mmCIF file of C-alpha atoms in Angstrom:
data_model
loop_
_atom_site.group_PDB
_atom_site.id
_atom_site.type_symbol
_atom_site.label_atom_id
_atom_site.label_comp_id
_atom_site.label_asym_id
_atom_site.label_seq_id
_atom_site.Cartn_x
_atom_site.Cartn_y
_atom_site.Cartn_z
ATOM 1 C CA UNK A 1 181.436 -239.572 -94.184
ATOM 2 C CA UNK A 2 180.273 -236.285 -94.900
ATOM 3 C CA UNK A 3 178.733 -234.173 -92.467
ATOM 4 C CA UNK A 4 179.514 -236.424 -89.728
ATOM 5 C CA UNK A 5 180.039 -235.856 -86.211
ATOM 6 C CA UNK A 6 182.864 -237.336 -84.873
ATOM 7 C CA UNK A 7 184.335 -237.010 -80.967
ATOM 8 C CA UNK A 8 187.548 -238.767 -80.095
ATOM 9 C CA UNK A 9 187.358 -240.097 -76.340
ATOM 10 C CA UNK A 10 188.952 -241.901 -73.662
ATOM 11 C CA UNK A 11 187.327 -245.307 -73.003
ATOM 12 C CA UNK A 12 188.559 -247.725 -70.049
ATOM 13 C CA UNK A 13 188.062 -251.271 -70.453
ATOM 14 C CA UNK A 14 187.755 -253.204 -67.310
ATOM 15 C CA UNK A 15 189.869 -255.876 -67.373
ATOM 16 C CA UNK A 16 190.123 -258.818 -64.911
ATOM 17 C CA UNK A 17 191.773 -258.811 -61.569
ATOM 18 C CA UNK A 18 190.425 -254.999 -61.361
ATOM 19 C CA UNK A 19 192.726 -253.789 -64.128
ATOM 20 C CA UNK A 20 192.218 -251.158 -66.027
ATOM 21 C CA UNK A 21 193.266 -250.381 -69.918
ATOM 22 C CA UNK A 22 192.589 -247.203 -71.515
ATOM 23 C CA UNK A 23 191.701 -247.014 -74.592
ATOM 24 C CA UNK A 24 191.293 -244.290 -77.408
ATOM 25 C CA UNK A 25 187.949 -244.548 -79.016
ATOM 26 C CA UNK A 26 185.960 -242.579 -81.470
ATOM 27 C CA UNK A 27 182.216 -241.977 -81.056
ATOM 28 C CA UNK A 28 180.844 -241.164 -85.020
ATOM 29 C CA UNK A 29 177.406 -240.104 -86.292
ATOM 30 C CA UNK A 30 176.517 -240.692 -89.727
ATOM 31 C CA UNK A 31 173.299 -238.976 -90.894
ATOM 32 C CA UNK A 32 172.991 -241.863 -93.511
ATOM 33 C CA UNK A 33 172.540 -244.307 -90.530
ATOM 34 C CA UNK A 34 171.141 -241.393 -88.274
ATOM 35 C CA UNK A 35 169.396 -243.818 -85.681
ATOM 36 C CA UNK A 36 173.134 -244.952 -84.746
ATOM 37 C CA UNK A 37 176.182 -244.348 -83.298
ATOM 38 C CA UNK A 38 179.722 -246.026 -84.579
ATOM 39 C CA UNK A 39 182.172 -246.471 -81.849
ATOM 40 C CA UNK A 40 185.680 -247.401 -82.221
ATOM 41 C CA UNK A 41 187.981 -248.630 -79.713
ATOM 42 C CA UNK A 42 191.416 -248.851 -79.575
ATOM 43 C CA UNK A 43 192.198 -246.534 -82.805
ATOM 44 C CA UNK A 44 194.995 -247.145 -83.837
ATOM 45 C CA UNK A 45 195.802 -250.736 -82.519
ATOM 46 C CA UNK A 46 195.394 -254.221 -84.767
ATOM 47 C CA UNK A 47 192.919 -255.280 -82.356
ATOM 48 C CA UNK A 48 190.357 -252.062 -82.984
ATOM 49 C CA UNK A 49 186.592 -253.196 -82.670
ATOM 50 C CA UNK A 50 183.745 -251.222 -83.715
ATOM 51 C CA UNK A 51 180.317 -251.652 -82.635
ATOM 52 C CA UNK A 52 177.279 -249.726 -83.990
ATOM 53 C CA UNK A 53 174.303 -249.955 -82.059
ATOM 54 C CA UNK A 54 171.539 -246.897 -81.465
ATOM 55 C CA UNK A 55 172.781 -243.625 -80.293
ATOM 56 C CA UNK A 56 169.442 -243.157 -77.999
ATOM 57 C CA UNK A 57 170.335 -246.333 -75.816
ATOM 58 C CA UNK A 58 173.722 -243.984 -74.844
ATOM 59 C CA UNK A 59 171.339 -241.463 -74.185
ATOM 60 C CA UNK A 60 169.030 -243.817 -72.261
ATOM 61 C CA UNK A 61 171.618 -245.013 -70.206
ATOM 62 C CA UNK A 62 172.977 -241.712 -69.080
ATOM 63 C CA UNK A 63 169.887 -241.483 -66.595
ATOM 64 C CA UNK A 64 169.550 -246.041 -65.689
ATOM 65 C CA UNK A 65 169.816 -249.003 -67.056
ATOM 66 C CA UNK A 66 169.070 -249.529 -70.647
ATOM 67 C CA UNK A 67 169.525 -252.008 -73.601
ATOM 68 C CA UNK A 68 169.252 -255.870 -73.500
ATOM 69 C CA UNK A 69 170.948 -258.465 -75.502
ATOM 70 C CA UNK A 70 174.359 -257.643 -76.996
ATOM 71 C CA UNK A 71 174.596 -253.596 -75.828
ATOM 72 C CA UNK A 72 173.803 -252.333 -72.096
ATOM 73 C CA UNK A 73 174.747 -249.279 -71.005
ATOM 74 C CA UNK A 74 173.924 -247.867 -67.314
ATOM 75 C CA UNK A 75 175.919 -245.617 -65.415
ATOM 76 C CA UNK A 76 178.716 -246.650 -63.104
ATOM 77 C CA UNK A 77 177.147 -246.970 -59.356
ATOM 78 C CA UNK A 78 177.856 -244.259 -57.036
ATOM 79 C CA UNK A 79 178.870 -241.816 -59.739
ATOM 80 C CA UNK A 80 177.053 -240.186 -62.931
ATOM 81 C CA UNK A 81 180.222 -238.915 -63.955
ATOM 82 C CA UNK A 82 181.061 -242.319 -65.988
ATOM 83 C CA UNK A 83 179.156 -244.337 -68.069
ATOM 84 C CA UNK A 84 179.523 -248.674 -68.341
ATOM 85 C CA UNK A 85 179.261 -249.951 -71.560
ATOM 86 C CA UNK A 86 178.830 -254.032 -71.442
ATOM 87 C CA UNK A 87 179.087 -255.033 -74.867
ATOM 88 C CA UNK A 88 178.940 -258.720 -75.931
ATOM 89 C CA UNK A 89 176.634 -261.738 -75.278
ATOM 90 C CA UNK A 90 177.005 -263.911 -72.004
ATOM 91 C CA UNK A 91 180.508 -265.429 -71.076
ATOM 92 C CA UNK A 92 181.914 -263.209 -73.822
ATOM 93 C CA UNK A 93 181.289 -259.606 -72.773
ATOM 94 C CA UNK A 94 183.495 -256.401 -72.918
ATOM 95 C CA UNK A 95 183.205 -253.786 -70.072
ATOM 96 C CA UNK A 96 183.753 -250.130 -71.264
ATOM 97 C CA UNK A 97 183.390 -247.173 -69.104
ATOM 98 C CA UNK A 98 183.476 -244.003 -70.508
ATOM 99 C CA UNK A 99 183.076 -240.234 -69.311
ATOM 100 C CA UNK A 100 179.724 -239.016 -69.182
ATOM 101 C CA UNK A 101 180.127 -235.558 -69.769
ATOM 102 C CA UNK A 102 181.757 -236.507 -73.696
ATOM 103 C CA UNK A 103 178.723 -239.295 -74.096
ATOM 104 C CA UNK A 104 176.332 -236.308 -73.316
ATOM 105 C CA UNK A 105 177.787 -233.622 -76.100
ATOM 106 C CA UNK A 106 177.590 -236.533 -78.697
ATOM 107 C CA UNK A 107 173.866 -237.434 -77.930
ATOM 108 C CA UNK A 108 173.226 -233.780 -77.919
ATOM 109 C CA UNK A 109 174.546 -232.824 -81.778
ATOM 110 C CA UNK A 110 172.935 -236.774 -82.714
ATOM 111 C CA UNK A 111 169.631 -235.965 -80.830
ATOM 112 C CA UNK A 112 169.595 -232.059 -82.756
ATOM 113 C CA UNK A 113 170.689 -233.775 -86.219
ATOM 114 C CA UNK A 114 168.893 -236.793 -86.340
ATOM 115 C CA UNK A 115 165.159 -235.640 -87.075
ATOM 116 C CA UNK A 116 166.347 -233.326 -90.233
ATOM 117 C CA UNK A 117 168.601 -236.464 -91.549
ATOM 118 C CA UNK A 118 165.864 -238.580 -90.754
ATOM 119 C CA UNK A 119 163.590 -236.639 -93.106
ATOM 120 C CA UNK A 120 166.537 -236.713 -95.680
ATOM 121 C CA UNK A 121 166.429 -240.086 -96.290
ATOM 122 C CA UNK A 122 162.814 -241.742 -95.422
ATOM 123 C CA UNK A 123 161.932 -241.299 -99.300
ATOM 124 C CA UNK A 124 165.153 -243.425 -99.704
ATOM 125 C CA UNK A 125 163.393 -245.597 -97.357
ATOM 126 C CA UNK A 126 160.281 -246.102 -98.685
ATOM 127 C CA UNK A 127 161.646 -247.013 -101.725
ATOM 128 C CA UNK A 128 163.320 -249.932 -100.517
ATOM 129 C CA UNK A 129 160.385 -251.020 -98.530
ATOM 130 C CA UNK A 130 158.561 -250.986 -102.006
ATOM 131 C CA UNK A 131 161.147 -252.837 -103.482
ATOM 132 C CA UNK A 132 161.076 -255.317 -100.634
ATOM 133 C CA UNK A 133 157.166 -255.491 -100.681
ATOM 134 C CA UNK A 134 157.362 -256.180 -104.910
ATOM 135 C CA UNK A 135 160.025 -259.165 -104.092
ATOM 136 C CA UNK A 136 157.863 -260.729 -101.607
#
């Protein structure tokens, strides 16, 4: 991915029974999907999972609650030094919490980046939609 912004961190998933894993994760920004953020956890480990969802609900969620359906991010009560990730859909969700200090540098290169990458590729964008328009 060239020109991407990448920023290894520490996630911990919450497991049952008030466990705890940690969990090495990697946040990425691609400014050919500049609206979104890649996250990786577990690098490393046969069980990795990515999601990719949009950077700004991270950013959102720094300050309250934000997202619905699959991705909701808020942070952690009684602190805003950690943010919770719940990622999944109802009796199948994954609880993330990760630091918000490393969650706030990312949003800050994807919230500087994302309006010039965003005018790189809306001609790239419009062409599809015509394409899309002619097929229907």
């Amino acid at each position: 991915m060239p020109d991407s912004c990448r920023r290894t961190v520490t996630a911990t998933m919450l497991l049952p029974g008030g466990r705890r894993l940690r969990l090495p994760a990697l946040m990425v920004y691609d400014p050919k999907d500049c609206l979104a953020v890649r996250i990786t956890f577990g690098l490393g480990r046969p069980d990795a999972a990515t999601w990719v969802f949009a950077w700004e609900l991270l950013s959102r969620g720094l300050t309250g609650a934000a997202g619905i359906g699959d991705v909701r991010v808020a942070p952690v009560a009684g602190t805003d030094a950690r943010l919770l990730l719940r990622l999944g859909r109802p009796g199948d969700i994954a609880e993330l919490e990760l630091d918000a200090a490393d969650v706030l540098a990312f949003v800050a290169v994807a919230r500087e980046r994302a309006p010039r990458d965003t005018r790189e590729i809306r001609d790239a964008l419009a062409g599809e939609l015509s394409r899309i328009r002619q097929r229907a």
